Amino acid sequence: ETGVTQTPRHLVMGMTNKKSLKCEQHLGHNAMYWYKQSAKKPLELMFVYNFKEQTENNSVPSRFSPECPNSSHLFLHLHTLQPEDSALYLCASSPKIEPNTGELFFGEGSRLTVL
Amino acid sequence: AQKVTQAQTEISVVEKEDVTLDCVYETRDTTYYLFWYKQPPSGELVFLIRRNSFDEQNEISGRYSWNFQKSTSSFNFTITASQVVDSAVYFCALILSGGGADGLTFGKGTHLIIQP
C-alpha cells in the first residue's frame, strides 16, 4: 500500500457536475497539499493544510473547495468547473510545515477531464 | 519570487547512454534547498535528492549523480548508463529554508525517454 492514496484515479465530469477528489495518507504526517499539474506548466500549489488548518490558498478559484477533516484525509470538492481545469491533481503530504524541508510524498494523482 | 527553469522539454537517448538534465534556479535568498523528483508513468512524484544551499559537494548515488554549482545557479542531474526504467518526467524544485506553507517551486519538468 502506498503512503498516499488518491481516488478516483480518473474522473470525467461535465461543467455542471459536482464531484470530489479524495486523498488519504498513511504516513502520520501533519501537512497535506493539493497540486495541479497541467500540460507544459510547472506544478501549481493550490492548497496547504497544516494540522487540519488551511494555511495557504494560492488564489484558487472558488469552484475548487478543499476540506481536511483530519490530518490523514484531504478532499477537493469540484463544482461548475471549466474545460481548462482538466489536469492531473496531485495530493502530497509532509511531516510538518515548519520547517518545511520540502520532501513531499505524493499520491499517484487524479486525472480530471472536464467536458 | 523564486523560479526554476528546466530548458529541456524532452530528451530521448538510447539505452546505456549517459544523459544530463539541466536545472537553473533563481532566488534572492541565500538559504534554500534544491530537489529532484521523478514522475514515472504511474503519476506519483518520487523524491530523489535534496541539497541545501551551503553544500556544493557533488553527490553520487548508483547511476545517478548531481552537480550543484552556486556560481551558475545550476543543479544538474546526470544518469549514467541509462536504462529503460529511467524513462519518466523529472522535476527540479526549490524551497526557501523555512519556506513553510509556500511549498516547493517546481520547474516545468523534462520528459526523459530511454529507448531500448
mmCIF file with all atom_site columns, C-alpha atoms in Angstrom:
data_model
loop_
_atom_site.group_PDB
_atom_site.id
_atom_site.type_symbol
_atom_site.label_atom_id
_atom_site.label_alt_id
_atom_site.label_comp_id
_atom_site.label_asym_id
_atom_site.label_entity_id
_atom_site.label_seq_id
_atom_site.pdbx_PDB_ins_code
_atom_site.Cartn_x
_atom_site.Cartn_y
_atom_site.Cartn_z
_atom_site.occupancy
_atom_site.B_iso_or_equiv
_atom_site.pdbx_formal_charge
_atom_site.auth_seq_id
_atom_site.auth_comp_id
_atom_site.auth_asym_id
_atom_site.auth_atom_id
_atom_site.pdbx_PDB_model_num
ATOM 1   C CA . GLU A 1 1   ? 0.000   0.000  0.000   1.00 0.00 ? 1   GLU A CA 1
ATOM 2   C CA . THR A 1 2   ? 1.375   3.347  -0.996  1.00 0.00 ? 2   THR A CA 1
ATOM 3   C CA . GLY A 1 3   ? 1.815   6.053  1.625   1.00 0.00 ? 3   GLY A CA 1
ATOM 4   C CA . VAL A 1 4   ? -0.517  8.489  -0.135  1.00 0.00 ? 4   VAL A CA 1
ATOM 5   C CA . THR A 1 5   ? -3.608  7.179  -1.864  1.00 0.00 ? 5   THR A CA 1
ATOM 6   C CA . GLN A 1 6   ? -5.802  9.180  -4.203  1.00 0.00 ? 6   GLN A CA 1
ATOM 7   C CA . THR A 1 7   ? -9.231  8.302  -5.533  1.00 0.00 ? 7   THR A CA 1
ATOM 8   C CA . PRO A 1 8   ? -10.557 8.269  -8.116  1.00 0.00 ? 8   PRO A CA 1
ATOM 9   C CA . ARG A 1 9   ? -7.582  7.849  -10.435 1.00 0.00 ? 9   ARG A CA 1
ATOM 10  C CA . HIS A 1 10  ? -9.603  9.091  -13.379 1.00 0.00 ? 10  HIS A CA 1
ATOM 11  C CA . LEU A 1 11  ? -12.651 11.336 -13.459 1.00 0.00 ? 11  LEU A CA 1
ATOM 12  C CA . VAL A 1 12  ? -14.663 12.743 -16.325 1.00 0.00 ? 12  VAL A CA 1
ATOM 13  C CA . MET A 1 13  ? -17.247 15.357 -15.498 1.00 0.00 ? 13  MET A CA 1
ATOM 14  C CA . GLY A 1 14  ? -19.444 17.878 -17.157 1.00 0.00 ? 14  GLY A CA 1
ATOM 15  C CA . MET A 1 15  ? -19.238 21.556 -16.396 1.00 0.00 ? 15  MET A CA 1
ATOM 16  C CA . THR A 1 16  ? -22.368 21.431 -14.268 1.00 0.00 ? 16  THR A CA 1
ATOM 17  C CA . ASN A 1 17  ? -21.428 18.382 -12.210 1.00 0.00 ? 17  ASN A CA 1
ATOM 18  C CA . LYS A 1 18  ? -20.289 18.296 -8.607  1.00 0.00 ? 18  LYS A CA 1
ATOM 19  C CA . LYS A 1 19  ? -17.629 15.765 -7.715  1.00 0.00 ? 19  LYS A CA 1
ATOM 20  C CA . SER A 1 20  ? -14.912 15.263 -5.120  1.00 0.00 ? 20  SER A CA 1
ATOM 21  C CA . LEU A 1 21  ? -11.349 14.030 -5.124  1.00 0.00 ? 21  LEU A CA 1
ATOM 22  C CA . LYS A 1 22  ? -10.106 12.166 -2.085  1.00 0.00 ? 22  LYS A CA 1
ATOM 23  C CA . CYS A 1 23  ? -6.640  11.817 -0.641  1.00 0.00 ? 23  CYS A CA 1
ATOM 24  C CA . GLU A 1 24  ? -5.558  9.679  2.282   1.00 0.00 ? 24  GLU A CA 1
ATOM 25  C CA . GLN A 1 25  ? -2.102  9.423  3.773   1.00 0.00 ? 25  GLN A CA 1
ATOM 26  C CA . HIS A 1 26  ? -0.888  6.600  5.980   1.00 0.00 ? 26  HIS A CA 1
ATOM 27  C CA . LEU A 1 27  ? 2.406   8.184  6.971   1.00 0.00 ? 27  LEU A CA 1
ATOM 28  C CA . GLY A 1 28  ? 1.412   10.025 10.123  1.00 0.00 ? 28  GLY A CA 1
ATOM 29  C CA . HIS A 1 29  ? 2.190   13.354 8.510   1.00 0.00 ? 29  HIS A CA 1
ATOM 30  C CA . ASN A 1 30  ? 0.687   16.632 9.659   1.00 0.00 ? 30  ASN A CA 1
ATOM 31  C CA . ALA A 1 31  ? 0.740   18.621 6.444   1.00 0.00 ? 31  ALA A CA 1
ATOM 32  C CA . MET A 1 32  ? -1.154  17.904 3.251   1.00 0.00 ? 32  MET A CA 1
ATOM 33  C CA . TYR A 1 33  ? -1.167  19.639 -0.112  1.00 0.00 ? 33  TYR A CA 1
ATOM 34  C CA . TRP A 1 34  ? -3.092  19.819 -3.352  1.00 0.00 ? 34  TRP A CA 1
ATOM 35  C CA . TYR A 1 35  ? -1.108  20.477 -6.524  1.00 0.00 ? 35  TYR A CA 1
ATOM 36  C CA . LYS A 1 36  ? -2.387  20.940 -10.052 1.00 0.00 ? 36  LYS A CA 1
ATOM 37  C CA . GLN A 1 37  ? -0.335  19.596 -12.951 1.00 0.00 ? 37  GLN A CA 1
ATOM 38  C CA . SER A 1 38  ? -1.312  20.875 -16.367 1.00 0.00 ? 38  SER A CA 1
ATOM 39  C CA . ALA A 1 39  ? 0.439   20.050 -19.604 1.00 0.00 ? 39  ALA A CA 1
ATOM 40  C CA . LYS A 1 40  ? 3.578   22.096 -20.222 1.00 0.00 ? 40  LYS A CA 1
ATOM 41  C CA . LYS A 1 41  ? 3.223   24.085 -16.993 1.00 0.00 ? 41  LYS A CA 1
ATOM 42  C CA . PRO A 1 42  ? 5.016   23.793 -13.665 1.00 0.00 ? 42  PRO A CA 1
ATOM 43  C CA . LEU A 1 43  ? 3.210   22.121 -10.835 1.00 0.00 ? 43  LEU A CA 1
ATOM 44  C CA . GLU A 1 44  ? 0.967   24.667 -9.171  1.00 0.00 ? 44  GLU A CA 1
ATOM 45  C CA . LEU A 1 45  ? 0.432   24.621 -5.448  1.00 0.00 ? 45  LEU A CA 1
ATOM 46  C CA . MET A 1 46  ? -3.274  25.043 -4.758  1.00 0.00 ? 46  MET A CA 1
ATOM 47  C CA . PHE A 1 47  ? -3.883  24.466 -1.066  1.00 0.00 ? 47  PHE A CA 1
ATOM 48  C CA . VAL A 1 48  ? -1.906  23.604 2.040   1.00 0.00 ? 48  VAL A CA 1
ATOM 49  C CA . TYR A 1 49  ? -3.233  22.224 5.288   1.00 0.00 ? 49  TYR A CA 1
ATOM 50  C CA . ASN A 1 50  ? -1.257  22.014 8.488   1.00 0.00 ? 50  ASN A CA 1
ATOM 51  C CA . PHE A 1 51  ? -2.813  20.070 11.356  1.00 0.00 ? 51  PHE A CA 1
ATOM 52  C CA . LYS A 1 52  ? -6.167  20.292 9.562   1.00 0.00 ? 52  LYS A CA 1
ATOM 53  C CA . GLU A 1 53  ? -5.964  24.080 9.268   1.00 0.00 ? 53  GLU A CA 1
ATOM 54  C CA . GLN A 1 54  ? -5.703  25.687 5.857   1.00 0.00 ? 54  GLN A CA 1
ATOM 55  C CA . THR A 1 55  ? -2.530  27.730 5.690   1.00 0.00 ? 55  THR A CA 1
ATOM 56  C CA . GLU A 1 56  ? -2.322  28.511 2.013   1.00 0.00 ? 56  GLU A CA 1
ATOM 57  C CA . ASN A 1 57  ? -4.715  29.250 -0.805  1.00 0.00 ? 57  ASN A CA 1
ATOM 58  C CA . ASN A 1 58  ? -2.858  30.244 -3.912  1.00 0.00 ? 58  ASN A CA 1
ATOM 59  C CA . SER A 1 59  ? -5.586  32.359 -5.495  1.00 0.00 ? 59  SER A CA 1
ATOM 60  C CA . VAL A 1 60  ? -7.514  29.266 -6.461  1.00 0.00 ? 60  VAL A CA 1
ATOM 61  C CA . PRO A 1 61  ? -10.982 29.859 -7.940  1.00 0.00 ? 61  PRO A CA 1
ATOM 62  C CA . SER A 1 62  ? -13.858 29.171 -5.607  1.00 0.00 ? 62  SER A CA 1
ATOM 63  C CA . ARG A 1 63  ? -15.091 26.349 -7.835  1.00 0.00 ? 63  ARG A CA 1
ATOM 64  C CA . PHE A 1 64  ? -12.364 24.337 -6.066  1.00 0.00 ? 64  PHE A CA 1
ATOM 65  C CA . SER A 1 65  ? -13.199 23.802 -2.409  1.00 0.00 ? 65  SER A CA 1
ATOM 66  C CA . PRO A 1 66  ? -10.821 21.876 -0.138  1.00 0.00 ? 66  PRO A CA 1
ATOM 67  C CA . GLU A 1 67  ? -11.733 20.048 3.021   1.00 0.00 ? 67  GLU A CA 1
ATOM 68  C CA . CYS A 1 68  ? -9.460  18.486 5.613   1.00 0.00 ? 68  CYS A CA 1
ATOM 69  C CA . PRO A 1 69  ? -11.437 16.673 8.293   1.00 0.00 ? 69  PRO A CA 1
ATOM 70  C CA . ASN A 1 70  ? -8.314  15.260 9.937   1.00 0.00 ? 70  ASN A CA 1
ATOM 71  C CA . SER A 1 71  ? -4.584  15.055 9.341   1.00 0.00 ? 71  SER A CA 1
ATOM 72  C CA . SER A 1 72  ? -4.936  11.888 7.303   1.00 0.00 ? 72  SER A CA 1
ATOM 73  C CA . HIS A 1 73  ? -7.636  12.903 4.848   1.00 0.00 ? 73  HIS A CA 1
ATOM 74  C CA . LEU A 1 74  ? -7.905  15.658 2.320   1.00 0.00 ? 74  LEU A CA 1
ATOM 75  C CA . PHE A 1 75  ? -10.679 16.323 -0.154  1.00 0.00 ? 75  PHE A CA 1
ATOM 76  C CA . LEU A 1 76  ? -11.030 18.600 -3.141  1.00 0.00 ? 76  LEU A CA 1
ATOM 77  C CA . HIS A 1 77  ? -14.643 19.373 -3.938  1.00 0.00 ? 77  HIS A CA 1
ATOM 78  C CA . LEU A 1 78  ? -15.297 20.374 -7.518  1.00 0.00 ? 78  LEU A CA 1
ATOM 79  C CA . HIS A 1 79  ? -18.277 22.229 -8.925  1.00 0.00 ? 79  HIS A CA 1
ATOM 80  C CA . THR A 1 80  ? -19.064 24.102 -12.134 1.00 0.00 ? 80  THR A CA 1
ATOM 81  C CA . LEU A 1 81  ? -15.597 23.500 -13.493 1.00 0.00 ? 81  LEU A CA 1
ATOM 82  C CA . GLN A 1 82  ? -14.256 24.737 -16.805 1.00 0.00 ? 82  GLN A CA 1
ATOM 83  C CA . PRO A 1 83  ? -12.534 22.696 -19.518 1.00 0.00 ? 83  PRO A CA 1
ATOM 84  C CA . GLU A 1 84  ? -9.247  24.430 -18.664 1.00 0.00 ? 84  GLU A CA 1
ATOM 85  C CA . ASP A 1 85  ? -9.450  22.807 -15.237 1.00 0.00 ? 85  ASP A CA 1
ATOM 86  C CA . SER A 1 86  ? -8.677  19.480 -16.872 1.00 0.00 ? 86  SER A CA 1
ATOM 87  C CA . ALA A 1 87  ? -5.403  18.356 -15.341 1.00 0.00 ? 87  ALA A CA 1
ATOM 88  C CA . LEU A 1 88  ? -3.720  15.877 -13.055 1.00 0.00 ? 88  LEU A CA 1
ATOM 89  C CA . TYR A 1 89  ? -4.443  16.768 -9.436  1.00 0.00 ? 89  TYR A CA 1
ATOM 90  C CA . LEU A 1 90  ? -1.757  15.565 -7.084  1.00 0.00 ? 90  LEU A CA 1
ATOM 91  C CA . CYS A 1 91  ? -2.040  15.210 -3.358  1.00 0.00 ? 91  CYS A CA 1
ATOM 92  C CA . ALA A 1 92  ? 1.059   15.255 -1.199  1.00 0.00 ? 92  ALA A CA 1
ATOM 93  C CA . SER A 1 93  ? 1.963   15.113 2.458   1.00 0.00 ? 93  SER A CA 1
ATOM 94  C CA . SER A 1 94  ? 4.938   16.048 4.583   1.00 0.00 ? 94  SER A CA 1
ATOM 95  C CA . PRO A 1 95  ? 5.776   15.567 8.242   1.00 0.00 ? 95  PRO A CA 1
ATOM 96  C CA . LYS A 1 96  ? 5.267   19.230 9.069   1.00 0.00 ? 96  LYS A CA 1
ATOM 97  C CA . ILE A 1 97  ? 5.140   22.744 7.690   1.00 0.00 ? 97  ILE A CA 1
ATOM 98  C CA . GLU A 1 98  ? 7.735   24.393 9.905   1.00 0.00 ? 98  GLU A CA 1
ATOM 99  C CA . PRO A 1 99  ? 10.385  23.895 8.999   1.00 0.00 ? 99  PRO A CA 1
ATOM 100 C CA . ASN A 1 100 ? 9.340   22.703 5.598   1.00 0.00 ? 100 ASN A CA 1
ATOM 101 C CA . THR A 1 101 ? 12.228  20.659 4.306   1.00 0.00 ? 101 THR A CA 1
ATOM 102 C CA . GLY A 1 102 ? 10.455  20.192 1.024   1.00 0.00 ? 102 GLY A CA 1
ATOM 103 C CA . GLU A 1 103 ? 10.486  16.426 0.950   1.00 0.00 ? 103 GLU A CA 1
ATOM 104 C CA . LEU A 1 104 ? 6.967   15.649 -0.096  1.00 0.00 ? 104 LEU A CA 1
ATOM 105 C CA . PHE A 1 105 ? 5.305   12.305 -0.502  1.00 0.00 ? 105 PHE A CA 1
ATOM 106 C CA . PHE A 1 106 ? 2.954   12.277 -3.454  1.00 0.00 ? 106 PHE A CA 1
ATOM 107 C CA . GLY A 1 107 ? -0.007  10.208 -4.452  1.00 0.00 ? 107 GLY A CA 1
ATOM 108 C CA . GLU A 1 108 ? -0.444  8.951  -7.997  1.00 0.00 ? 108 GLU A CA 1
ATOM 109 C CA . GLY A 1 109 ? -2.848  11.715 -8.835  1.00 0.00 ? 109 GLY A CA 1
ATOM 110 C CA . SER A 1 110 ? -6.400  12.025 -10.074 1.00 0.00 ? 110 SER A CA 1
ATOM 111 C CA . ARG A 1 111 ? -6.679  12.675 -13.794 1.00 0.00 ? 111 ARG A CA 1
ATOM 112 C CA . LEU A 1 112 ? -9.593  15.056 -14.274 1.00 0.00 ? 112 LEU A CA 1
ATOM 113 C CA . THR A 1 113 ? -11.241 15.745 -17.611 1.00 0.00 ? 113 THR A CA 1
ATOM 114 C CA . VAL A 1 114 ? -13.894 18.435 -17.807 1.00 0.00 ? 114 VAL A CA 1
ATOM 115 C CA . LEU A 1 115 ? -16.134 18.245 -20.847 1.00 0.00 ? 115 LEU A CA 1
ATOM 116 C CA . ALA B 2 1   ? 9.968   35.218 -6.036  1.00 0.00 ? 1   ALA B CA 1
ATOM 117 C CA . GLN B 2 2   ? 11.738  32.012 -6.851  1.00 0.00 ? 2   GLN B CA 1
ATOM 118 C CA . LYS B 2 3   ? 11.965  30.467 -10.277 1.00 0.00 ? 3   LYS B CA 1
ATOM 119 C CA . VAL B 2 4   ? 13.181  27.124 -11.577 1.00 0.00 ? 4   VAL B CA 1
ATOM 120 C CA . THR B 2 5   ? 13.946  26.624 -15.257 1.00 0.00 ? 5   THR B CA 1
ATOM 121 C CA . GLN B 2 6   ? 14.309  23.296 -16.992 1.00 0.00 ? 6   GLN B CA 1
ATOM 122 C CA . ALA B 2 7   ? 15.049  24.271 -20.552 1.00 0.00 ? 7   ALA B CA 1
ATOM 123 C CA . GLN B 2 8   ? 14.956  20.735 -21.908 1.00 0.00 ? 8   GLN B CA 1
ATOM 124 C CA . THR B 2 9   ? 11.344  19.805 -22.518 1.00 0.00 ? 9   THR B CA 1
ATOM 125 C CA . GLU B 2 10  ? 12.111  16.331 -23.812 1.00 0.00 ? 10  GLU B CA 1
ATOM 126 C CA . ILE B 2 11  ? 15.244  14.246 -24.184 1.00 0.00 ? 11  ILE B CA 1
ATOM 127 C CA . SER B 2 12  ? 15.468  10.942 -25.993 1.00 0.00 ? 12  SER B CA 1
ATOM 128 C CA . VAL B 2 13  ? 18.512  8.688  -25.776 1.00 0.00 ? 13  VAL B CA 1
ATOM 129 C CA . VAL B 2 14  ? 19.313  5.092  -26.440 1.00 0.00 ? 14  VAL B CA 1
ATOM 130 C CA . GLU B 2 15  ? 19.739  2.760  -23.515 1.00 0.00 ? 15  GLU B CA 1
ATOM 131 C CA . LYS B 2 16  ? 23.186  2.762  -21.897 1.00 0.00 ? 16  LYS B CA 1
ATOM 132 C CA . GLU B 2 17  ? 23.927  6.301  -22.960 1.00 0.00 ? 17  GLU B CA 1
ATOM 133 C CA . ASP B 2 18  ? 24.674  8.912  -20.318 1.00 0.00 ? 18  ASP B CA 1
ATOM 134 C CA . VAL B 2 19  ? 22.255  11.803 -20.095 1.00 0.00 ? 19  VAL B CA 1
ATOM 135 C CA . THR B 2 20  ? 22.265  15.102 -18.192 1.00 0.00 ? 20  THR B CA 1
ATOM 136 C CA . LEU B 2 21  ? 19.164  17.007 -17.206 1.00 0.00 ? 21  LEU B CA 1
ATOM 137 C CA . ASP B 2 22  ? 19.694  20.718 -16.672 1.00 0.00 ? 22  ASP B CA 1
ATOM 138 C CA . CYS B 2 23  ? 18.198  22.852 -13.931 1.00 0.00 ? 23  CYS B CA 1
ATOM 139 C CA . VAL B 2 24  ? 18.756  26.565 -13.385 1.00 0.00 ? 24  VAL B CA 1
ATOM 140 C CA . TYR B 2 25  ? 17.188  28.410 -10.488 1.00 0.00 ? 25  TYR B CA 1
ATOM 141 C CA . GLU B 2 26  ? 16.661  31.976 -9.344  1.00 0.00 ? 26  GLU B CA 1
ATOM 142 C CA . THR B 2 27  ? 16.323  33.209 -5.800  1.00 0.00 ? 27  THR B CA 1
ATOM 143 C CA . ARG B 2 28  ? 17.487  36.184 -3.785  1.00 0.00 ? 28  ARG B CA 1
ATOM 144 C CA . ASP B 2 29  ? 17.711  34.134 -0.634  1.00 0.00 ? 29  ASP B CA 1
ATOM 145 C CA . THR B 2 30  ? 20.985  32.637 0.454   1.00 0.00 ? 30  THR B CA 1
ATOM 146 C CA . THR B 2 31  ? 19.500  29.677 2.275   1.00 0.00 ? 31  THR B CA 1
ATOM 147 C CA . TYR B 2 32  ? 17.419  27.233 0.312   1.00 0.00 ? 32  TYR B CA 1
ATOM 148 C CA . TYR B 2 33  ? 17.041  23.610 -0.674  1.00 0.00 ? 33  TYR B CA 1
ATOM 149 C CA . LEU B 2 34  ? 17.114  22.122 -4.142  1.00 0.00 ? 34  LEU B CA 1
ATOM 150 C CA . PHE B 2 35  ? 15.408  18.921 -5.170  1.00 0.00 ? 35  PHE B CA 1
ATOM 151 C CA . TRP B 2 36  ? 14.954  16.459 -7.956  1.00 0.00 ? 36  TRP B CA 1
ATOM 152 C CA . TYR B 2 37  ? 11.760  14.451 -8.256  1.00 0.00 ? 37  TYR B CA 1
ATOM 153 C CA . LYS B 2 38  ? 10.952  11.652 -10.710 1.00 0.00 ? 38  LYS B CA 1
ATOM 154 C CA . GLN B 2 39  ? 7.446   11.165 -12.103 1.00 0.00 ? 39  GLN B CA 1
ATOM 155 C CA . PRO B 2 40  ? 7.054   7.735  -13.745 1.00 0.00 ? 40  PRO B CA 1
ATOM 156 C CA . PRO B 2 41  ? 4.025   6.979  -15.937 1.00 0.00 ? 41  PRO B CA 1
ATOM 157 C CA . SER B 2 42  ? 2.073   5.903  -12.854 1.00 0.00 ? 42  SER B CA 1
ATOM 158 C CA . GLY B 2 43  ? 1.857   9.556  -11.865 1.00 0.00 ? 43  GLY B CA 1
ATOM 159 C CA . GLU B 2 44  ? 3.262   9.959  -8.383  1.00 0.00 ? 44  GLU B CA 1
ATOM 160 C CA . LEU B 2 45  ? 6.309   12.126 -7.918  1.00 0.00 ? 45  LEU B CA 1
ATOM 161 C CA . VAL B 2 46  ? 9.148   10.306 -6.230  1.00 0.00 ? 46  VAL B CA 1
ATOM 162 C CA . PHE B 2 47  ? 11.724  12.189 -4.215  1.00 0.00 ? 47  PHE B CA 1
ATOM 163 C CA . LEU B 2 48  ? 15.295  11.617 -5.456  1.00 0.00 ? 48  LEU B CA 1
ATOM 164 C CA . ILE B 2 49  ? 17.524  14.113 -3.681  1.00 0.00 ? 49  ILE B CA 1
ATOM 165 C CA . ARG B 2 50  ? 17.613  17.235 -1.517  1.00 0.00 ? 50  ARG B CA 1
ATOM 166 C CA . ARG B 2 51  ? 20.613  19.532 -1.430  1.00 0.00 ? 51  ARG B CA 1
ATOM 167 C CA . ASN B 2 52  ? 20.963  22.589 0.797   1.00 0.00 ? 52  ASN B CA 1
ATOM 168 C CA . SER B 2 53  ? 22.493  25.783 -0.493  1.00 0.00 ? 53  SER B CA 1
ATOM 169 C CA . PHE B 2 54  ? 25.564  25.528 1.708   1.00 0.00 ? 54  PHE B CA 1
ATOM 170 C CA . ASP B 2 55  ? 26.593  22.140 0.466   1.00 0.00 ? 55  ASP B CA 1
ATOM 171 C CA . GLU B 2 56  ? 28.092  22.274 -3.010  1.00 0.00 ? 56  GLU B CA 1
ATOM 172 C CA . GLN B 2 57  ? 29.572  18.832 -2.886  1.00 0.00 ? 57  GLN B CA 1
ATOM 173 C CA . ASN B 2 58  ? 28.524  16.729 -5.794  1.00 0.00 ? 58  ASN B CA 1
ATOM 174 C CA . GLU B 2 59  ? 26.619  13.609 -4.916  1.00 0.00 ? 59  GLU B CA 1
ATOM 175 C CA . ILE B 2 60  ? 26.575  10.195 -6.474  1.00 0.00 ? 60  ILE B CA 1
ATOM 176 C CA . SER B 2 61  ? 24.019  7.503  -5.841  1.00 0.00 ? 61  SER B CA 1
ATOM 177 C CA . GLY B 2 62  ? 24.488  4.488  -8.028  1.00 0.00 ? 62  GLY B CA 1
ATOM 178 C CA . ARG B 2 63  ? 23.955  5.576  -11.622 1.00 0.00 ? 63  ARG B CA 1
ATOM 179 C CA . TYR B 2 64  ? 22.661  8.977  -10.520 1.00 0.00 ? 64  TYR B CA 1
ATOM 180 C CA . SER B 2 65  ? 24.822  11.994 -9.850  1.00 0.00 ? 65  SER B CA 1
ATOM 181 C CA . TRP B 2 66  ? 24.100  15.631 -9.144  1.00 0.00 ? 66  TRP B CA 1
ATOM 182 C CA . ASN B 2 67  ? 26.258  18.669 -9.856  1.00 0.00 ? 67  ASN B CA 1
ATOM 183 C CA . PHE B 2 68  ? 25.401  21.742 -7.784  1.00 0.00 ? 68  PHE B CA 1
ATOM 184 C CA . GLN B 2 69  ? 27.112  24.988 -8.772  1.00 0.00 ? 69  GLN B CA 1
ATOM 185 C CA . LYS B 2 70  ? 26.054  28.147 -6.972  1.00 0.00 ? 70  LYS B CA 1
ATOM 186 C CA . SER B 2 71  ? 28.172  30.286 -9.295  1.00 0.00 ? 71  SER B CA 1
ATOM 187 C CA . THR B 2 72  ? 25.895  29.409 -12.179 1.00 0.00 ? 72  THR B CA 1
ATOM 188 C CA . SER B 2 73  ? 22.765  28.732 -10.096 1.00 0.00 ? 73  SER B CA 1
ATOM 189 C CA . SER B 2 74  ? 22.552  25.271 -11.554 1.00 0.00 ? 74  SER B CA 1
ATOM 190 C CA . PHE B 2 75  ? 21.709  21.873 -10.148 1.00 0.00 ? 75  PHE B CA 1
ATOM 191 C CA . ASN B 2 76  ? 22.152  19.368 -12.941 1.00 0.00 ? 76  ASN B CA 1
ATOM 192 C CA . PHE B 2 77  ? 21.280  15.691 -12.807 1.00 0.00 ? 77  PHE B CA 1
ATOM 193 C CA . THR B 2 78  ? 23.193  13.014 -14.702 1.00 0.00 ? 78  THR B CA 1
ATOM 194 C CA . ILE B 2 79  ? 22.133  9.438  -15.285 1.00 0.00 ? 79  ILE B CA 1
ATOM 195 C CA . THR B 2 80  ? 24.973  7.156  -16.267 1.00 0.00 ? 80  THR B CA 1
ATOM 196 C CA . ALA B 2 81  ? 24.340  4.062  -18.397 1.00 0.00 ? 81  ALA B CA 1
ATOM 197 C CA . SER B 2 82  ? 20.664  4.888  -18.729 1.00 0.00 ? 82  SER B CA 1
ATOM 198 C CA . GLN B 2 83  ? 18.038  2.167  -18.604 1.00 0.00 ? 83  GLN B CA 1
ATOM 199 C CA . VAL B 2 84  ? 14.504  1.954  -19.964 1.00 0.00 ? 84  VAL B CA 1
ATOM 200 C CA . VAL B 2 85  ? 13.173  2.145  -16.394 1.00 0.00 ? 85  VAL B CA 1
ATOM 201 C CA . ASP B 2 86  ? 14.655  5.633  -16.147 1.00 0.00 ? 86  ASP B CA 1
ATOM 202 C CA . SER B 2 87  ? 12.030  6.867  -18.594 1.00 0.00 ? 87  SER B CA 1
ATOM 203 C CA . ALA B 2 88  ? 9.969   9.433  -16.721 1.00 0.00 ? 88  ALA B CA 1
ATOM 204 C CA . VAL B 2 89  ? 9.404   13.129 -16.261 1.00 0.00 ? 89  VAL B CA 1
ATOM 205 C CA . TYR B 2 90  ? 11.988  14.676 -13.975 1.00 0.00 ? 90  TYR B CA 1
ATOM 206 C CA . PHE B 2 91  ? 11.308  17.817 -11.987 1.00 0.00 ? 91  PHE B CA 1
ATOM 207 C CA . CYS B 2 92  ? 13.764  20.144 -10.370 1.00 0.00 ? 92  CYS B CA 1
ATOM 208 C CA . ALA B 2 93  ? 12.417  22.175 -7.449  1.00 0.00 ? 93  ALA B CA 1
ATOM 209 C CA . LEU B 2 94  ? 13.451  24.740 -4.873  1.00 0.00 ? 94  LEU B CA 1
ATOM 210 C CA . ILE B 2 95  ? 12.223  25.746 -1.447  1.00 0.00 ? 95  ILE B CA 1
ATOM 211 C CA . LEU B 2 96  ? 13.498  28.503 0.766   1.00 0.00 ? 96  LEU B CA 1
ATOM 212 C CA . SER B 2 97  ? 14.801  27.500 4.127   1.00 0.00 ? 97  SER B CA 1
ATOM 213 C CA . GLY B 2 98  ? 11.898  27.908 6.477   1.00 0.00 ? 98  GLY B CA 1
ATOM 214 C CA . GLY B 2 99  ? 9.709   28.083 3.404   1.00 0.00 ? 99  GLY B CA 1
ATOM 215 C CA . GLY B 2 100 ? 6.761   26.997 5.433   1.00 0.00 ? 100 GLY B CA 1
ATOM 216 C CA . ALA B 2 101 ? 3.490   26.739 3.659   1.00 0.00 ? 101 ALA B CA 1
ATOM 217 C CA . ASP B 2 102 ? 4.821   28.318 0.476   1.00 0.00 ? 102 ASP B CA 1
ATOM 218 C CA . GLY B 2 103 ? 5.973   24.908 -0.543  1.00 0.00 ? 103 GLY B CA 1
ATOM 219 C CA . LEU B 2 104 ? 8.151   23.961 -3.444  1.00 0.00 ? 104 LEU B CA 1
ATOM 220 C CA . THR B 2 105 ? 8.687   25.915 -6.635  1.00 0.00 ? 105 THR B CA 1
ATOM 221 C CA . PHE B 2 106 ? 8.883   23.415 -9.465  1.00 0.00 ? 106 PHE B CA 1
ATOM 222 C CA . GLY B 2 107 ? 10.340  23.615 -12.938 1.00 0.00 ? 107 GLY B CA 1
ATOM 223 C CA . LYS B 2 108 ? 8.217   22.502 -15.883 1.00 0.00 ? 108 LYS B CA 1
ATOM 224 C CA . GLY B 2 109 ? 9.916   19.149 -15.992 1.00 0.00 ? 109 GLY B CA 1
ATOM 225 C CA . THR B 2 110 ? 11.999  17.255 -18.527 1.00 0.00 ? 110 THR B CA 1
ATOM 226 C CA . HIS B 2 111 ? 10.478  14.232 -20.194 1.00 0.00 ? 111 HIS B CA 1
ATOM 227 C CA . LEU B 2 112 ? 13.229  11.644 -20.496 1.00 0.00 ? 112 LEU B CA 1
ATOM 228 C CA . ILE B 2 113 ? 12.741  8.815  -22.965 1.00 0.00 ? 113 ILE B CA 1
ATOM 229 C CA . ILE B 2 114 ? 15.153  5.907  -22.888 1.00 0.00 ? 114 ILE B CA 1
ATOM 230 C CA . GLN B 2 115 ? 14.856  3.790  -25.995 1.00 0.00 ? 115 GLN B CA 1
ATOM 231 C CA . PRO B 2 116 ? 15.855  0.136  -25.867 1.00 0.00 ? 116 PRO B CA 1
#
